[in-house]
Short mmCIF file of C-alpha atoms in Angstrom, two decimals:
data_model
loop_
_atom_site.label_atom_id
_atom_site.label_comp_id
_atom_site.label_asym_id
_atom_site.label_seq_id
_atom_site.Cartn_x
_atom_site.Cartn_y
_atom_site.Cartn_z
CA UNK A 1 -8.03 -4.02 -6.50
CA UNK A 2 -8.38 -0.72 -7.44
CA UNK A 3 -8.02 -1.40 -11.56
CA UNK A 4 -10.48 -3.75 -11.22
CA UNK A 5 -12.85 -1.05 -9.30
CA UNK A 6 -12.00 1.33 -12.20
CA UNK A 7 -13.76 -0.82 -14.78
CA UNK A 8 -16.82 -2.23 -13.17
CA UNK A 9 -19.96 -0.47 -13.95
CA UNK A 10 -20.33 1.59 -10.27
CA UNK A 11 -17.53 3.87 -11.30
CA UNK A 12 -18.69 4.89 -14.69
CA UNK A 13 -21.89 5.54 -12.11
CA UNK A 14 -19.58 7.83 -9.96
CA UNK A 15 -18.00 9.44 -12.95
CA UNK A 16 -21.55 11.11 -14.16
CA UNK A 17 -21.34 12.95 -11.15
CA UNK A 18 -17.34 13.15 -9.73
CA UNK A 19 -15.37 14.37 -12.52
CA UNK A 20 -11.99 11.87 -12.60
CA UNK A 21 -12.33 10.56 -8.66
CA UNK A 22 -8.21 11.43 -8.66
CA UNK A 23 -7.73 7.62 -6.30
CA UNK A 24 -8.60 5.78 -9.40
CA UNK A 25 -7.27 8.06 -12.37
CA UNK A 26 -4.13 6.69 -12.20
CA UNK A 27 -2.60 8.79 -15.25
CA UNK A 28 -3.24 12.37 -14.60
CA UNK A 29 -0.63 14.01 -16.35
CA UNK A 30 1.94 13.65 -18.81
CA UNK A 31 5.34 11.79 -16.98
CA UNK A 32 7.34 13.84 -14.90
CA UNK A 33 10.35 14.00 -12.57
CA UNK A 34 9.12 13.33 -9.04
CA UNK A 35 9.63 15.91 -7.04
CA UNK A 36 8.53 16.20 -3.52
CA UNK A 37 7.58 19.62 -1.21
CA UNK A 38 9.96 20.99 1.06
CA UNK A 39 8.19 20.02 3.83
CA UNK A 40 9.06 17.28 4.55
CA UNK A 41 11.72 17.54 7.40
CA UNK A 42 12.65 14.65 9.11
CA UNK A 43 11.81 13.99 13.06
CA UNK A 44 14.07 13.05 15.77
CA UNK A 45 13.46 9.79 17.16
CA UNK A 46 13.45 8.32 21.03
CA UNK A 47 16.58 5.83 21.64
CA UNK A 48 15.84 2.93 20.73
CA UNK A 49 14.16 3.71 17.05
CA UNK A 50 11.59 1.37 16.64
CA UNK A 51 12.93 -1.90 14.96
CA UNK A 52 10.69 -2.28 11.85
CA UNK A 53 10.29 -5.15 9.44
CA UNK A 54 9.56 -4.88 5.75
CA UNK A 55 9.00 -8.10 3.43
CA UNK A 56 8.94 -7.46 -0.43
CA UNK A 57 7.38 -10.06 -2.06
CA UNK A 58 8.63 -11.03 -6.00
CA UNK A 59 8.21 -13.34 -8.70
CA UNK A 60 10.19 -12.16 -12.12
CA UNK A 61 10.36 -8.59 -11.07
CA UNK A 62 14.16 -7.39 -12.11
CA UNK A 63 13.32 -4.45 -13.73
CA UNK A 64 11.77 -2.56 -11.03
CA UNK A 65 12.88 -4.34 -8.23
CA UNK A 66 15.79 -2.49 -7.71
CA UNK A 67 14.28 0.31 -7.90
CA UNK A 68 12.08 -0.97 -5.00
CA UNK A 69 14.77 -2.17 -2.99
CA UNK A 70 16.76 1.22 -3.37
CA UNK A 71 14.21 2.65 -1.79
CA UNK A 72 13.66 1.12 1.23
CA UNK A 73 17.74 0.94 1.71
CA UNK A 74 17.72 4.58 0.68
CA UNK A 75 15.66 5.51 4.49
CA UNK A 76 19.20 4.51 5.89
CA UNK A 77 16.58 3.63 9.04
CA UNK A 78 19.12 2.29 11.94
CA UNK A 79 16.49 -0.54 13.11
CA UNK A 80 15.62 -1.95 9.60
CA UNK A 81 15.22 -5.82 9.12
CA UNK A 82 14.65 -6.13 5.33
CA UNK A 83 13.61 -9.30 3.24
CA UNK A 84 13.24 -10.10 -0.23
CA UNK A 85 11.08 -13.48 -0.56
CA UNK A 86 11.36 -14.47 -4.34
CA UNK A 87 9.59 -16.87 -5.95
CA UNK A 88 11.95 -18.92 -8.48
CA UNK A 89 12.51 -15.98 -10.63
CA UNK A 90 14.29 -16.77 -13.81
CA UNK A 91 15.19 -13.26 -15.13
CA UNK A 92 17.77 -12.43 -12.97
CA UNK A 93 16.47 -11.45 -9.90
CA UNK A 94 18.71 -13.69 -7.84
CA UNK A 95 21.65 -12.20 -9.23
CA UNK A 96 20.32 -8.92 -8.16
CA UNK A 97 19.66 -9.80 -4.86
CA UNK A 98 23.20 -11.66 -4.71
CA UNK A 99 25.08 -8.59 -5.54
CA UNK A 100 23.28 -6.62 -2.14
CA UNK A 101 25.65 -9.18 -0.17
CA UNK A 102 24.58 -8.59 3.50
CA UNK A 103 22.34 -5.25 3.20
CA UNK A 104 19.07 -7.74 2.01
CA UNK A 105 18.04 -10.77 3.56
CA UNK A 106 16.32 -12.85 0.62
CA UNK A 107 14.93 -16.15 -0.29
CA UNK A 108 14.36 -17.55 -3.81
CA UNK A 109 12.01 -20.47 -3.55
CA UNK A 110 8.42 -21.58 -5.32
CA UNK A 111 5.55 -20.15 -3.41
CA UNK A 112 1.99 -20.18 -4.09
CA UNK A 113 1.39 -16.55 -4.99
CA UNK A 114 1.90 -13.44 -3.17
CA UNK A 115 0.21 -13.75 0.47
CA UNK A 116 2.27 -16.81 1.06
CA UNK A 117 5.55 -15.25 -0.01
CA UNK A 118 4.88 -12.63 2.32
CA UNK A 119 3.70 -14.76 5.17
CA UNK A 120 7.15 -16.84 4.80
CA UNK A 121 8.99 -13.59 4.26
CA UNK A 122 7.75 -12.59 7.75
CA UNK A 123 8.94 -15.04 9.43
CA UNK A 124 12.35 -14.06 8.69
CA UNK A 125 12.15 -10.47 8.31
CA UNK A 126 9.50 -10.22 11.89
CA UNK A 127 11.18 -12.12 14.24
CA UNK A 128 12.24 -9.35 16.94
CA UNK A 129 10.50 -5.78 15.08
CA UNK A 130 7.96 -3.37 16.44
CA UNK A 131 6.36 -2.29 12.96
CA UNK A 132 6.00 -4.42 10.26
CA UNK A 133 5.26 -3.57 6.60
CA UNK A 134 4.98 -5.58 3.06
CA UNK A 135 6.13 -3.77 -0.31
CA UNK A 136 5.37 -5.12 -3.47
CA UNK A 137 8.29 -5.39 -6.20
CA UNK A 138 7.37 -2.58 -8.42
CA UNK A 139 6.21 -0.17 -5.81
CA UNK A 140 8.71 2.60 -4.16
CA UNK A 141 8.86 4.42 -0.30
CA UNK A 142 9.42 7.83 -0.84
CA UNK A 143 12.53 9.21 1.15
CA UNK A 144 12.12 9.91 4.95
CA UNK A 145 9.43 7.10 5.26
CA UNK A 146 11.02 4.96 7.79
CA UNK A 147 11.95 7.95 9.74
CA UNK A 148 8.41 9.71 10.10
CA UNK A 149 6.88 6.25 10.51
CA UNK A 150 8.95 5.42 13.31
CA UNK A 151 7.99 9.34 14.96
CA UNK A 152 4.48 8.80 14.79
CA UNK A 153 4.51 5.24 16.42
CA UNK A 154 6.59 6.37 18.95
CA UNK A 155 4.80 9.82 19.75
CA UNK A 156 0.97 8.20 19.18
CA UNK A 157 0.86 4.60 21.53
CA UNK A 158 -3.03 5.06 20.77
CA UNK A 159 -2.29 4.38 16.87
CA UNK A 160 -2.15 0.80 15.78
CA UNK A 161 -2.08 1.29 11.90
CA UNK A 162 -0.94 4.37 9.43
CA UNK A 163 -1.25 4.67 5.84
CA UNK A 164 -1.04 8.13 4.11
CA UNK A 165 -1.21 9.35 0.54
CA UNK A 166 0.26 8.05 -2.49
CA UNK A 167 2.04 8.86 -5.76
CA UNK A 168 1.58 7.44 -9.11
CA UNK A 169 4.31 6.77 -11.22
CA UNK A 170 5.40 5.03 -14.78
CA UNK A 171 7.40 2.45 -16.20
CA UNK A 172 10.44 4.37 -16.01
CA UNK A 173 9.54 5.64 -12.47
CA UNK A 174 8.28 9.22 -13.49
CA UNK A 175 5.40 10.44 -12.07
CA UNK A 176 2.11 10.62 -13.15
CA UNK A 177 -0.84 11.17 -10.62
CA UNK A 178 -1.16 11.68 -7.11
CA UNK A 179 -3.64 10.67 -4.49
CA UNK A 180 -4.33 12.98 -1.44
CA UNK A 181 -7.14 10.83 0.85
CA UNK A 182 -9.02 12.46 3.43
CA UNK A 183 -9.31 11.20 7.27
CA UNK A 184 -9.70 7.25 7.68
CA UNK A 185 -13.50 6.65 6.97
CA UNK A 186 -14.40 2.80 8.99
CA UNK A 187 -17.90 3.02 6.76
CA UNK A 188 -16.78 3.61 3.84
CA UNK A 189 -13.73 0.61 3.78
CA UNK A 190 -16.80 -1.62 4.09
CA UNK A 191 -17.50 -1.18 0.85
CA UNK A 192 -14.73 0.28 -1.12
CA UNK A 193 -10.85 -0.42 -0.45
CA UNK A 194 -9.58 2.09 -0.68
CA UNK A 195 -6.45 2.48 1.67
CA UNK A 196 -2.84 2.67 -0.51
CA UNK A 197 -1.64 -0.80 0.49
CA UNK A 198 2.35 0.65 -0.45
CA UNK A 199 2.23 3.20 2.45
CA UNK A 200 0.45 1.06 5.10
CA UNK A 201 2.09 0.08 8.66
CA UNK A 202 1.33 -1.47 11.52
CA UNK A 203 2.33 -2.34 15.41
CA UNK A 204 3.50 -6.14 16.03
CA UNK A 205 0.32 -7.15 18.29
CA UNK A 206 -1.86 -5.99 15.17
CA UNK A 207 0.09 -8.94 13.19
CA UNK A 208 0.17 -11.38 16.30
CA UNK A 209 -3.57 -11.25 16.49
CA UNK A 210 -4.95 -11.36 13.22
CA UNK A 211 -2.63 -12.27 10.93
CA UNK A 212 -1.35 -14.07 9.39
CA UNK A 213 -2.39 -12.98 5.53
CA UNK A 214 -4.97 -15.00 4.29
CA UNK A 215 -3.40 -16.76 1.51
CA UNK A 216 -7.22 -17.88 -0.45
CA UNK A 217 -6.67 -14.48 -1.87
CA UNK A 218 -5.08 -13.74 -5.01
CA UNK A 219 -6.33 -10.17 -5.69
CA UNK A 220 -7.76 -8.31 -2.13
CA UNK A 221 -5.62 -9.63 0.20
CA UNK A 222 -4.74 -6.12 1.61
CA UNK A 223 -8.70 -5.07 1.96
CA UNK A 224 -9.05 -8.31 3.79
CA UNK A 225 -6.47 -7.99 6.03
CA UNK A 226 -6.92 -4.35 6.92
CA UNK A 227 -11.05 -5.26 7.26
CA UNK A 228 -10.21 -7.99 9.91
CA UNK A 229 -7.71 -5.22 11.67
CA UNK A 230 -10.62 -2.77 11.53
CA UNK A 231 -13.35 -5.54 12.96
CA UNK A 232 -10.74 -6.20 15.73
CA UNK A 233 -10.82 -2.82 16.67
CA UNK A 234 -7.57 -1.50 16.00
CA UNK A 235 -7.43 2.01 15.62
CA UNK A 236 -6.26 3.23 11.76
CA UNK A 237 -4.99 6.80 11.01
CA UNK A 238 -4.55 8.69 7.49
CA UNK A 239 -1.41 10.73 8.22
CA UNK A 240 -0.54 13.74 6.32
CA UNK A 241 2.37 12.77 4.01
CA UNK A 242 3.19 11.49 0.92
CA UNK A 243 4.80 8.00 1.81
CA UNK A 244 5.09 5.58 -1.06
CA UNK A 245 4.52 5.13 -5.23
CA UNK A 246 2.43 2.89 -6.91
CA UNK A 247 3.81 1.63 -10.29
CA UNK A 248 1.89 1.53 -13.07
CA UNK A 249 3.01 -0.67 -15.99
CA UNK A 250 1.85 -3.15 -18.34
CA UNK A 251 2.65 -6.43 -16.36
CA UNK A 252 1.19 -5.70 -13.11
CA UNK A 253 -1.15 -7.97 -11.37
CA UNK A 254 -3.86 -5.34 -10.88
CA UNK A 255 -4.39 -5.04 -14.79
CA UNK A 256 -4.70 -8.95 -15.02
CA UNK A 257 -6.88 -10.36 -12.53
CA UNK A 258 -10.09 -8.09 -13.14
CA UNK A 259 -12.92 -11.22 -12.77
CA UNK A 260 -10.62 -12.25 -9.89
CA UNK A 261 -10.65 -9.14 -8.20
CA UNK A 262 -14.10 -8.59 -8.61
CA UNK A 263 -15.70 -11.57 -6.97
CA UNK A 264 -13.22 -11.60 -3.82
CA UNK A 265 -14.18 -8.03 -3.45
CA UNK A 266 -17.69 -9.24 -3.43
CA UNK A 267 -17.13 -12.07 -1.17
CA UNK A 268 -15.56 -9.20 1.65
CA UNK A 269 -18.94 -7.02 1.03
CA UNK A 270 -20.57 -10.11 1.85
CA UNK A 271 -18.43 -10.93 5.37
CA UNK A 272 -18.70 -7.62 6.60
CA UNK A 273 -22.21 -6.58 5.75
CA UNK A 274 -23.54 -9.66 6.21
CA UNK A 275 -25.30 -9.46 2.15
CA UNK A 276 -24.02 -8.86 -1.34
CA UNK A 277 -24.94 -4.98 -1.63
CA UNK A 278 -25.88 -4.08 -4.92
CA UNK A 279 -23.76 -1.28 -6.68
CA UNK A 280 -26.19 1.32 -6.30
CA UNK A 281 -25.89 0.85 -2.49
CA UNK A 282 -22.28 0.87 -2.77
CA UNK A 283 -22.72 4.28 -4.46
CA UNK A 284 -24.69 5.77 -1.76
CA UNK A 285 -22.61 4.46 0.67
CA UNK A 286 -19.57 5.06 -0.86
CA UNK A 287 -20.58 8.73 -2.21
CA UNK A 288 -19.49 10.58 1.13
CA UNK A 289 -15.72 9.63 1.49
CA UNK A 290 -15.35 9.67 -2.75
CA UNK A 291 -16.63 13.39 -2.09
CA UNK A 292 -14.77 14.62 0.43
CA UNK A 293 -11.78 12.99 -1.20
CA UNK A 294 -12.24 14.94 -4.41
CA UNK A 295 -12.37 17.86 -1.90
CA UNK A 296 -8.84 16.75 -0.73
CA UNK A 297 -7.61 16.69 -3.99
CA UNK A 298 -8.58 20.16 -5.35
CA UNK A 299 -7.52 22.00 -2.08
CA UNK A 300 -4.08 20.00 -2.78
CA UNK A 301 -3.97 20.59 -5.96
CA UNK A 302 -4.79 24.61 -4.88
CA UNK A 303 -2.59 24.60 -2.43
CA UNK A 304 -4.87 25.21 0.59
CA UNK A 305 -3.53 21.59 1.51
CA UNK A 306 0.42 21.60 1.52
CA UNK A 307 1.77 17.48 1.72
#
């Protein structure tokens, strides 16, 4: 969604006036070990933890799926229910998945693209869970996820869905980029999405009432889903902390589907506005939070902000 954003004509209108809007400049910086702040101390949870559910999607993925799966078995989260739903891979994914023996639930069937893996991987992986969560097969949680997750739900009942900021990182998993976001803005997701699908969760009911995802879309099936979660009235936080990586690489859907992406992102304008806005309007409208995030960034990036 967001590659396809980055090469339609309203951002070369933003760039005349933000200089490199840091969400969609996905290389920053040369690669670079990932290193994360010291403060990022892990809470003590309530007995019972929160049981949460996480459903990784994948069709020929081996070389960075296990970097993905590490890294949700790395949280060593006591109430995890985790599920691989593959779709007929043929470069050795099953063997990968084989070798996890009991410590990954998995599935390696034909599916019809990515929202309907991840609809049947929920109904393994959701059965009896509190939070539920989908992570694509390149992307990465960053350690103490699960745990801090689990915290907030538990200390915040009035918070339905959470998504914080996001790292970018390479091929080889290196890091190039980060993205600090400012508070949830309800306006400006009508128009732009802009929410980091990798470090997105959400309560049970939020799934039992809208879901599940809508499987017409190939490309913005995360905007849509957190739109209809928004309409319904469900309350959605930014939270202060680094939580996942999005992988950046040659073969990744987001650099392939551009025409695709661009007319279901269109088609959501039009459901939620009730009109196709033009991208001047989308500019105005979208000019506040794209500030104010470029705000974010710099007082990160100074240090004023500490992640």
């Amino acid at each position: 969604m967001i590659a396809a954003f980055l090469r339609s004509g309203l951002i070369q209108q933003l760039r005349r006036f933000l200089p490199q809007p840091p969400m969609w400049s996905f290389e920053q910086h040369a690669p670079k070990p990932l290193r994360l702040s010291s403060v990022r101390e892990l809470p003590t949870l309530t007995n019972p933890p929160p049981r949460i559910a996480i459903v990784t999607p994948s069709y020929n993925q081996r070389k960075y799926l296990e970097a993905t799966v590490a890294s949700v078995l790395g949280q060593n989260y006591p109430a995890l229910s985790y599920h691989v739903q593959d779709g007929a891979s043929q470069d050795g994914t099953v063997e990968l998945l084989d070798a996890y023996g009991g410590q990954v639930s998995w599935r390696s069937e034909p599916d019809s693209g990515q929202a309907n893996a991840i609809n049947a991987g929920f109904k393994t992986a959701a059965i009896d869970c509190d939070i539920m969560a989908y992570l694509n097969s390149d992307d990465t949680l960053l350690p103490g996820t699960l745990c801090y997750i689990a915290h907030v739900f538990q200390t915040r009942p009035d918070i339905d869905i959470v998504y914080g900021h996001r790292i970018f990182i390479d091929s080889d998993g290196s890091e190039i980029g980060r993205a600090v976001f400012p508070p949830h803005d309800a306006n400006a997701l009508l128009y732009v999405g802009y929410v980091p699908q990798e470090t997105m969760f959400w309560r049970r009911h939020v799934w039992d009432q809208i879901g599940p995802i809508d499987e017409t879309f190939r490309f913005a099936l995360d905007w849509d889903f957190m739109l209809r979660a928004q309409q319904a009235g469900f309350k959605m936080v930014r939270l202060p902390r680094f939580l996942g990586c999005f992988r950046i690489h040659a073969e990744q859907k987001t650099s392939a589907m551009i025409d695709v992406g661009q007319e279901e992102m269109q088609l959501l304008r039009r459901r939620y506005l009730g009109h196709t806005p033009t991208q001047p309007e989308i500019y105005r409208a979208a000019m506040p939070f794209l500030a104010l995030q470029l705000c974010y960034h710099w007082m990160y990036r100074l240090k004023i902000l500490k992640y």
